[in-house]
mmCIF file of C-alpha atoms in Angstrom:
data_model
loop_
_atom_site.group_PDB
_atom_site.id
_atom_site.type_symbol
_atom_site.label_atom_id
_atom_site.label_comp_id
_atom_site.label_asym_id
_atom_site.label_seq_id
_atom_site.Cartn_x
_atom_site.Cartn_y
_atom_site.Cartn_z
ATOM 1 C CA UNK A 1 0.000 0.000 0.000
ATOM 2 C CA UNK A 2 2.893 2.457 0.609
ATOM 3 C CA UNK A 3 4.494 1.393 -2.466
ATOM 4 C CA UNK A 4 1.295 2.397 -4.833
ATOM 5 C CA UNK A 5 1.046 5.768 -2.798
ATOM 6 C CA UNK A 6 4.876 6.433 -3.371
ATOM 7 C CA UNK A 7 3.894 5.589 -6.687
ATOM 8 C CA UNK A 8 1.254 8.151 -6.963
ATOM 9 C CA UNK A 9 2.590 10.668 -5.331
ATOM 10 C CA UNK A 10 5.394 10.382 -7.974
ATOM 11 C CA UNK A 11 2.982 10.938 -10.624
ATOM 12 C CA UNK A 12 2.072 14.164 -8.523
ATOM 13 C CA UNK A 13 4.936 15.282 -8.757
ATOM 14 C CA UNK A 14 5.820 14.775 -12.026
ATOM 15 C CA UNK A 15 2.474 16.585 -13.507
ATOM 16 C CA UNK A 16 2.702 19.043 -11.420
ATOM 17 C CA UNK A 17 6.630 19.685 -12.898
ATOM 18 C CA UNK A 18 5.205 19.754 -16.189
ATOM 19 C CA UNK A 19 2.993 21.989 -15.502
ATOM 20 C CA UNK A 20 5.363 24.222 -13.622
ATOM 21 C CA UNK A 21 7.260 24.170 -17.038
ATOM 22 C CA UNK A 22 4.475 25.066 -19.068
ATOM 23 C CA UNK A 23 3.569 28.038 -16.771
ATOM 24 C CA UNK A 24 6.991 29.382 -16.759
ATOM 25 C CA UNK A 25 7.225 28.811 -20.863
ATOM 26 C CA UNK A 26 3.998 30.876 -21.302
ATOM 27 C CA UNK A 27 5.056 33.639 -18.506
ATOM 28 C CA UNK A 28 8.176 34.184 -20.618
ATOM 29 C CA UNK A 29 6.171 34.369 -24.012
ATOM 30 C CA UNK A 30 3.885 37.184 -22.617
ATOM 31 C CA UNK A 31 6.957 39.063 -21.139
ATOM 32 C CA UNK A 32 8.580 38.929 -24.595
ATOM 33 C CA UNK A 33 5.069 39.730 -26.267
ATOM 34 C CA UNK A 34 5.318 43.076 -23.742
ATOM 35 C CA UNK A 35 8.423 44.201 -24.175
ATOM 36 C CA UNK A 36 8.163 43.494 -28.049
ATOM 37 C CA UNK A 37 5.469 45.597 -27.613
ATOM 38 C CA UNK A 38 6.868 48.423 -25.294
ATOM 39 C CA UNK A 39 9.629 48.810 -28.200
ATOM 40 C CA UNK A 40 7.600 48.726 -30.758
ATOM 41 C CA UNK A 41 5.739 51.845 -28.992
ATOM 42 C CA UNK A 42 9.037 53.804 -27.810
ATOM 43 C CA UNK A 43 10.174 53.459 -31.700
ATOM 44 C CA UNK A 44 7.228 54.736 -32.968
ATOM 45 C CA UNK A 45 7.347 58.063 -30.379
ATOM 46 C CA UNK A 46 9.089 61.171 -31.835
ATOM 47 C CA UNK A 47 12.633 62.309 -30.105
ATOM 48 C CA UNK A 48 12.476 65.698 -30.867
ATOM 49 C CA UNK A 49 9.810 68.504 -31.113
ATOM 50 C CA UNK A 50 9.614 71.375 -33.581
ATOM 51 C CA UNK A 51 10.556 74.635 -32.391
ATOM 52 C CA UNK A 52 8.349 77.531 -32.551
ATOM 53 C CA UNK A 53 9.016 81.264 -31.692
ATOM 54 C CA UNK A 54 6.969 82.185 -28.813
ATOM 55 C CA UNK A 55 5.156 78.245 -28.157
ATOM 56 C CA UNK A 56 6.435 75.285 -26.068
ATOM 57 C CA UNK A 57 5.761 72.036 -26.521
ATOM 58 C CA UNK A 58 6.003 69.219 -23.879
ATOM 59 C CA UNK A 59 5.006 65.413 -23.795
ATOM 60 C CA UNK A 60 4.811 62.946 -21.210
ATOM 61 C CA UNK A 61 4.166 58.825 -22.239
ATOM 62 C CA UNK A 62 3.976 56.229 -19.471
ATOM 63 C CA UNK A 63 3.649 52.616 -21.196
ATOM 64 C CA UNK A 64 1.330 50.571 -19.371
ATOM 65 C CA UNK A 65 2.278 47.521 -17.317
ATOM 66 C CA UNK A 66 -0.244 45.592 -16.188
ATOM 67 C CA UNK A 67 -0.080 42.113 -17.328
ATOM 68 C CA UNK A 68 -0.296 42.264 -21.138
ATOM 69 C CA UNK A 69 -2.480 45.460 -20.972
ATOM 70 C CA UNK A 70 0.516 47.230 -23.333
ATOM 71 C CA UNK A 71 -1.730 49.262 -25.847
ATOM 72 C CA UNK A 72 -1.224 51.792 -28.908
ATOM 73 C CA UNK A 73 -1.303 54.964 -27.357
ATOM 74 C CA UNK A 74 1.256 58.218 -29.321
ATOM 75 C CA UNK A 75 1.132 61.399 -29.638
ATOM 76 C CA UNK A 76 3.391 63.624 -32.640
ATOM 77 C CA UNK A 77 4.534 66.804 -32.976
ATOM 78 C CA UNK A 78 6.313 67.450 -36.474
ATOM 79 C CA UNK A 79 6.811 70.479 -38.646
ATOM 80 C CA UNK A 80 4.940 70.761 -41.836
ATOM 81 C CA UNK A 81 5.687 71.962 -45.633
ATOM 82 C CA UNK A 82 3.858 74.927 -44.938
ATOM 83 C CA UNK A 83 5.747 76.622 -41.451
ATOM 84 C CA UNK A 84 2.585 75.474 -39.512
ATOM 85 C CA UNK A 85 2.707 72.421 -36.989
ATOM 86 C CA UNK A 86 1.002 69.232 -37.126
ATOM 87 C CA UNK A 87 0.126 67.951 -33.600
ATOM 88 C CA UNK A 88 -1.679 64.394 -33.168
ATOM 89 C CA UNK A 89 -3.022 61.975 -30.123
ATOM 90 C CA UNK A 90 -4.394 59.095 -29.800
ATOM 91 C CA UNK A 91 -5.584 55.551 -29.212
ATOM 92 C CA UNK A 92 -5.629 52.549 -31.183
ATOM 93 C CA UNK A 93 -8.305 50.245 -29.738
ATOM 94 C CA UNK A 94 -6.831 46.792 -28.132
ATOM 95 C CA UNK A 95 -3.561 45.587 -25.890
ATOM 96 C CA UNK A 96 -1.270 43.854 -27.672
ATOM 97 C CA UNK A 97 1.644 43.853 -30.052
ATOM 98 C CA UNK A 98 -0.818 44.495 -33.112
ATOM 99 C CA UNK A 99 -2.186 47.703 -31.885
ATOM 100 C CA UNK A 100 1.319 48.953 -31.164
ATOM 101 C CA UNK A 101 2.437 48.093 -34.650
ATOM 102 C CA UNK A 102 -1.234 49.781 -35.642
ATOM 103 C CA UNK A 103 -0.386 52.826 -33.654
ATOM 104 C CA UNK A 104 2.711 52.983 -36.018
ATOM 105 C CA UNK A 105 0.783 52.979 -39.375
ATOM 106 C CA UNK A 106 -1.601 55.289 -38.307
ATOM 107 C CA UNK A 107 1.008 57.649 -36.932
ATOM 108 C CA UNK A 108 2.948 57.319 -40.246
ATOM 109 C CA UNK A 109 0.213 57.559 -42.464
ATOM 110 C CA UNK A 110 -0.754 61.262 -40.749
ATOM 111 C CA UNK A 111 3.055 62.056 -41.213
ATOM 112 C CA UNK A 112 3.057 61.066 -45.023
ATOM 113 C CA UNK A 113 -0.572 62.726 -45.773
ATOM 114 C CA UNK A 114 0.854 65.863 -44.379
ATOM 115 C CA UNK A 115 2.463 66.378 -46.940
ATOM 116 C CA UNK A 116 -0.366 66.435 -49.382
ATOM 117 C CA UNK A 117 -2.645 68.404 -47.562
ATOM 118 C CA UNK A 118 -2.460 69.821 -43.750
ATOM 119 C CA UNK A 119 -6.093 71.143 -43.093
ATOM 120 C CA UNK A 120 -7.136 68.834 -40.649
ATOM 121 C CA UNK A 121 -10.478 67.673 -41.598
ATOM 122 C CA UNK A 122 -9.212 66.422 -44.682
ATOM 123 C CA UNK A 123 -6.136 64.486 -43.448
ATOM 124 C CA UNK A 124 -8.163 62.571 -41.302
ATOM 125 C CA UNK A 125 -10.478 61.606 -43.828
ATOM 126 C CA UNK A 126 -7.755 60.248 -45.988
ATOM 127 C CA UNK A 127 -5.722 58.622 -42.990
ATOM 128 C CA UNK A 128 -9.175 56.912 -42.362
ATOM 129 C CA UNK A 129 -9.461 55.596 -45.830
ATOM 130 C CA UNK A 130 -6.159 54.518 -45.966
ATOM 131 C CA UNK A 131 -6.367 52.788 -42.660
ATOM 132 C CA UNK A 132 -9.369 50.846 -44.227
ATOM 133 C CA UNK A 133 -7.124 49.582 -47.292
ATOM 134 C CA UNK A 134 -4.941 48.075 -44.986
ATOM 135 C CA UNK A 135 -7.432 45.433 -43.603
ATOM 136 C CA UNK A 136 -7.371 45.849 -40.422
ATOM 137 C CA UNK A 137 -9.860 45.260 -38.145
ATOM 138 C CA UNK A 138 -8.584 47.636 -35.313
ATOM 139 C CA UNK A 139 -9.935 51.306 -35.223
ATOM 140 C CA UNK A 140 -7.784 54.151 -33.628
ATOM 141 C CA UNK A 141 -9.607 57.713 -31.724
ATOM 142 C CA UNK A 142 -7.360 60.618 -32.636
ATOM 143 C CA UNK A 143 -6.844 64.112 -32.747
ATOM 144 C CA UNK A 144 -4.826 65.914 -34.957
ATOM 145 C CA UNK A 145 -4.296 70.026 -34.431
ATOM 146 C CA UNK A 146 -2.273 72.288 -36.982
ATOM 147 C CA UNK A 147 -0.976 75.166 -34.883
ATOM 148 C CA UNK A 148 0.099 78.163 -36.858
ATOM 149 C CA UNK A 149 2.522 79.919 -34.804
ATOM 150 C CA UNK A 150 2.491 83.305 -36.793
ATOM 151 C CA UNK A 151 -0.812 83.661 -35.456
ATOM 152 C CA UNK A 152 -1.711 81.565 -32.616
ATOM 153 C CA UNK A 153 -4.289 79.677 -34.358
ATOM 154 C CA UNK A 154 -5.283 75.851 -33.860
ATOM 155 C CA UNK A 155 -7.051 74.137 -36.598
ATOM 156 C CA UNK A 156 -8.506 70.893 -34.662
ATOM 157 C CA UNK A 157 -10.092 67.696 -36.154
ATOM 158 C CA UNK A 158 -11.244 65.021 -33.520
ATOM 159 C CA UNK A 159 -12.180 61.264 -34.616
ATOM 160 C CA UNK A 160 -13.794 59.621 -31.560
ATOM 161 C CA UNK A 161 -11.006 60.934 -29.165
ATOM 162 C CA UNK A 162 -11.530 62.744 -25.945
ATOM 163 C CA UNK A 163 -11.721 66.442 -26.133
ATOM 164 C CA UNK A 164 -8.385 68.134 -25.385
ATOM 165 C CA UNK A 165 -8.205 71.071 -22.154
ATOM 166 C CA UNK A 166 -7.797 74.321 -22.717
ATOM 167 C CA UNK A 167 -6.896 77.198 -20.170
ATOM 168 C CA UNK A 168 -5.975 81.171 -20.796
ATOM 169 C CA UNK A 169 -3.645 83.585 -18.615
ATOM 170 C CA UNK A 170 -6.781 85.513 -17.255
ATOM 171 C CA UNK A 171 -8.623 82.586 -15.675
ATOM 172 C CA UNK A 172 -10.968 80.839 -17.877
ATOM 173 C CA UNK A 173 -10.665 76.936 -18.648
ATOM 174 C CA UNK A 174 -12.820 74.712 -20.019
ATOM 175 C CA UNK A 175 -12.906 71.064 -22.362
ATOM 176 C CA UNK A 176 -13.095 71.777 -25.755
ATOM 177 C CA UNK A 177 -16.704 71.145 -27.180
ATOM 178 C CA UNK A 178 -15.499 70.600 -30.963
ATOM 179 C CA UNK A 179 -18.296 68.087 -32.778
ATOM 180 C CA UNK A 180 -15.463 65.572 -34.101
ATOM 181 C CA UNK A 181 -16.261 62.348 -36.157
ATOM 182 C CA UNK A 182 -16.322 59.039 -35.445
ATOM 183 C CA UNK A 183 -12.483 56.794 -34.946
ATOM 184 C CA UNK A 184 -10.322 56.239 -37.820
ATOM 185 C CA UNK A 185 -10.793 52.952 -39.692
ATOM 186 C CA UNK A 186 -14.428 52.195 -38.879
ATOM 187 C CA UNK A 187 -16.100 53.483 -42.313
ATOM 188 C CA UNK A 188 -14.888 54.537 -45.917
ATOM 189 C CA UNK A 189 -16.202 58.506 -46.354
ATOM 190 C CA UNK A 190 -15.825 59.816 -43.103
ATOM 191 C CA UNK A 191 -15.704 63.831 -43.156
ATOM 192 C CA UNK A 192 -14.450 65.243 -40.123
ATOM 193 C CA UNK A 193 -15.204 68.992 -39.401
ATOM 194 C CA UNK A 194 -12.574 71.192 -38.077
ATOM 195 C CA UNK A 195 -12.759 73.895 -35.048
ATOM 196 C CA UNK A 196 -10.599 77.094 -34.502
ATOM 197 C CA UNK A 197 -9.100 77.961 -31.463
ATOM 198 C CA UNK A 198 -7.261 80.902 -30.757
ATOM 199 C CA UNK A 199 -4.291 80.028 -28.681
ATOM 200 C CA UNK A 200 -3.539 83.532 -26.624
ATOM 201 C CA UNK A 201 -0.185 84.402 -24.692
ATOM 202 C CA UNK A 202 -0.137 82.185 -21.787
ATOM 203 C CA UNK A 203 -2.533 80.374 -22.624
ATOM 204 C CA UNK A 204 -2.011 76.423 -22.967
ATOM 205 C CA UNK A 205 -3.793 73.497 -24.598
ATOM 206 C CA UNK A 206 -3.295 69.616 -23.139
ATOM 207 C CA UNK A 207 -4.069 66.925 -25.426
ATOM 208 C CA UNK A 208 -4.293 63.463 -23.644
ATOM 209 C CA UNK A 209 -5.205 59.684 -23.710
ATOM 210 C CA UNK A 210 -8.085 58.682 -21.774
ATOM 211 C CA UNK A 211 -6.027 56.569 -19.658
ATOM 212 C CA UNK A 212 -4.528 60.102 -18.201
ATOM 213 C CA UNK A 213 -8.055 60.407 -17.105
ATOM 214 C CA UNK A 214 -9.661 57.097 -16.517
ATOM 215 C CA UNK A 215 -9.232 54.167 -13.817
ATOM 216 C CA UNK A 216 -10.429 52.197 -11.489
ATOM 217 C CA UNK A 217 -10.672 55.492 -9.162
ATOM 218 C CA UNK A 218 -11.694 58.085 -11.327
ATOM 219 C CA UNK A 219 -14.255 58.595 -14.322
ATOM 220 C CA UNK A 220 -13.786 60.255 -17.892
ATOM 221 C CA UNK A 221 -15.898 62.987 -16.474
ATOM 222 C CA UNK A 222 -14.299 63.583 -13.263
ATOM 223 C CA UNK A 223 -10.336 62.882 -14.734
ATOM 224 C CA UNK A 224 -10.989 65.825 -17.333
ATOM 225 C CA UNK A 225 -12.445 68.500 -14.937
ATOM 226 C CA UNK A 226 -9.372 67.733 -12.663
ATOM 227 C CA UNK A 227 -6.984 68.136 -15.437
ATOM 228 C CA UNK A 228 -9.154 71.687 -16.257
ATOM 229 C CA UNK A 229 -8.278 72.679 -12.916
ATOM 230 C CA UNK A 230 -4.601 72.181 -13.036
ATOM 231 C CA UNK A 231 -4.344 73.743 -16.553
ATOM 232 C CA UNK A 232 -6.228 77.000 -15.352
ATOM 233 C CA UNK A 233 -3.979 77.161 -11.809
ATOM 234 C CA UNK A 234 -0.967 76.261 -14.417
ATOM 235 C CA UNK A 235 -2.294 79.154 -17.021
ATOM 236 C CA UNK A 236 -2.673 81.808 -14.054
ATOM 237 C CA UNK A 237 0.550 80.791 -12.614
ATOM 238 C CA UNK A 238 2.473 81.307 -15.868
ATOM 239 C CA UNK A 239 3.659 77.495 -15.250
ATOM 240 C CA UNK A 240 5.974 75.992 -17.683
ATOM 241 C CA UNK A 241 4.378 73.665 -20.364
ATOM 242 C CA UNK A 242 6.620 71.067 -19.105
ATOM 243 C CA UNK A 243 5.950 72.059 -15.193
ATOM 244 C CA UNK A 244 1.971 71.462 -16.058
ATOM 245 C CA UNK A 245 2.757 68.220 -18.380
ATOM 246 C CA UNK A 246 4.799 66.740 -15.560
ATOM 247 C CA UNK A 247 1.885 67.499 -12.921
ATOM 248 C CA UNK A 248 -1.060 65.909 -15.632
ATOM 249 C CA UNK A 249 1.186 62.932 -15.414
ATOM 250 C CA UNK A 250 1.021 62.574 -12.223
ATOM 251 C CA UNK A 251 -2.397 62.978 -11.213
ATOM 252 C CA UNK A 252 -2.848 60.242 -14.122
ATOM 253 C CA UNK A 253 -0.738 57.743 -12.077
ATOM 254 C CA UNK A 254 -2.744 58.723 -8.714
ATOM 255 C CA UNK A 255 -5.946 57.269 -10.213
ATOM 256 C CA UNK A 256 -4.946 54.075 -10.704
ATOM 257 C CA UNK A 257 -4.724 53.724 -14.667
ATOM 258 C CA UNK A 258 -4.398 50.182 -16.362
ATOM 259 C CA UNK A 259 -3.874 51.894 -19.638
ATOM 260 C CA UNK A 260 -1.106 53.877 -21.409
ATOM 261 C CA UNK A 261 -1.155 57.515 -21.264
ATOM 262 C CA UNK A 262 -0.012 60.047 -23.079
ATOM 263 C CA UNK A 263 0.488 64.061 -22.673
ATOM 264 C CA UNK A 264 0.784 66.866 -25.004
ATOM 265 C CA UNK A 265 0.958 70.175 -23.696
ATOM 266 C CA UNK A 266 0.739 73.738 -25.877
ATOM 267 C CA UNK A 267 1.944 76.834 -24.465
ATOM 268 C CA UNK A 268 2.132 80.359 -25.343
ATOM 269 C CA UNK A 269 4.576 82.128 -23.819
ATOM 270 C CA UNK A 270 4.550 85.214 -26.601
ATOM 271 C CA UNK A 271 6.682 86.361 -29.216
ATOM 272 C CA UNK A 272 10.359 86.220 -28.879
ATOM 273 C CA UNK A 273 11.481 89.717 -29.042
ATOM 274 C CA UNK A 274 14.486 90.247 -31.309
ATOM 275 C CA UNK A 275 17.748 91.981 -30.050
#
């Protein structure tokens, strides 16, 4: 009788090995699916932003972590053909190493486009359609902005995104109430109407991901009238866009998020003068 439950306790043993094995094979595939992804996401990120006489740009990206929750989250900041800049956010919908490499197409197709036409509406319509050639059957929210920095004007197309912050030097602040479309790659046709903004000196804008404003603590609703808040103190304060996209950040990690985030802060500081 001891002999058969030496036997079986063997057995024990030895299945529970295997599967020991098998869980430590599959923990090291989805570590190597994450950071494949992670790369994939930092490579796909800009290193440097335009410069603009009299504006400052600043970003802030935190990857997210939690188990393979790694999703397609960018934002973009590039000069274009015509002296004005091209400013994009977004989302790709999913977690995994497929929405990261996504995030890249859409992000390059916006990039290439640009160059054929910059008015906003119109570059997400064709980014859409060209999305939709690809096959795909992810969708990305975005919103793309073309600051002019002669004049302090924002051009802004939204497809499905959240609304971006805004916040002047004398006090007001508010979300942006634009009528944007629906997300890219969901339907050939899409027209996406554009809103103007008028971007005064020390004023700011903050473009986020909803994971800046969403988790397990906080709600859409409540994430974006906290992040009003700190953009009109920040605006008041003449705070640094850098200072305010650092402090965004933060109150994004307080809340708990399971999602990337991203950051994009606008500020106008006024013209340079020449000496």
């Amino acid at each position: 009788m001891s002999l058969e439950r030496a036997e079986h306790g063997d057995e024990l043993l030895a299945r529970l090995g295997s599967l020991t094995a098998q869980a430590r094979e599959l923990a090291e595939l989805q570590r190597s699916q994450v950071e494949l992804a992670l790369a994939l996401q930092r490579g796909m990120l800009p290193r440097d932003l335009p410069l603009a006489n009299g504006f400052r740009l600043a970003v802030r990206y935190v990857p997210a972590c939690h188990g393979l929750n790694v999703g397609g989250d960018w934002y973009d900041a590039f000069a274009m053909p015509d002296g004005r800049i091209g400013l994009s956010i977004g989302d790709v919908q999913g977690h995994n190493i497929e929405a990261a490499a996504f995030m890249g197409q859409v992000r390059v197709g916006l990039r290439a486009l640009a160059s054929v036409t910059s008015e906003p509406g119109e570059l997400l319509s064709q980014t859409n359609d060209l999305l939709l050639t690809l096959g795909s059957d992810l969708f990305a929210t975005c919103t793309f902005i073309r600051l002019d920095p002669s004049t302090g004007v924002l051009e802004s197309a939204r497809a499905g995104h959240i609304p971006h912050i805004w916040a002047t030097a004398d006090g007001k602040s508010g979300i942006a109430e634009d009528e944007g479309g629906p997300p890219l790659g969901i339907e050939h046709g899409t027209q996406y109407p554009v809103t103007r903004y008028q971007l005064t000196t020390g004023g700011v804008f903050v473009m986020l991901t909803d994971g800046v404003v969403e988790g397990p603590s906080l709600s859409v609703e409540d994430g974006l009238r906290q992040v009003v808040r700190l953009a009109g103190i920040a605006a008041v304060a003449g705070m640094e866009a850098d200072a305010l996209a650092e402090g965004v950040m933060k109150m994004a990690e307080s809340v708990g998020h399971e999602d990337d985030a991203a950051v994009l802060v606008v500020g106008h500081d006024g013209p340079v003068v020449q000496r």
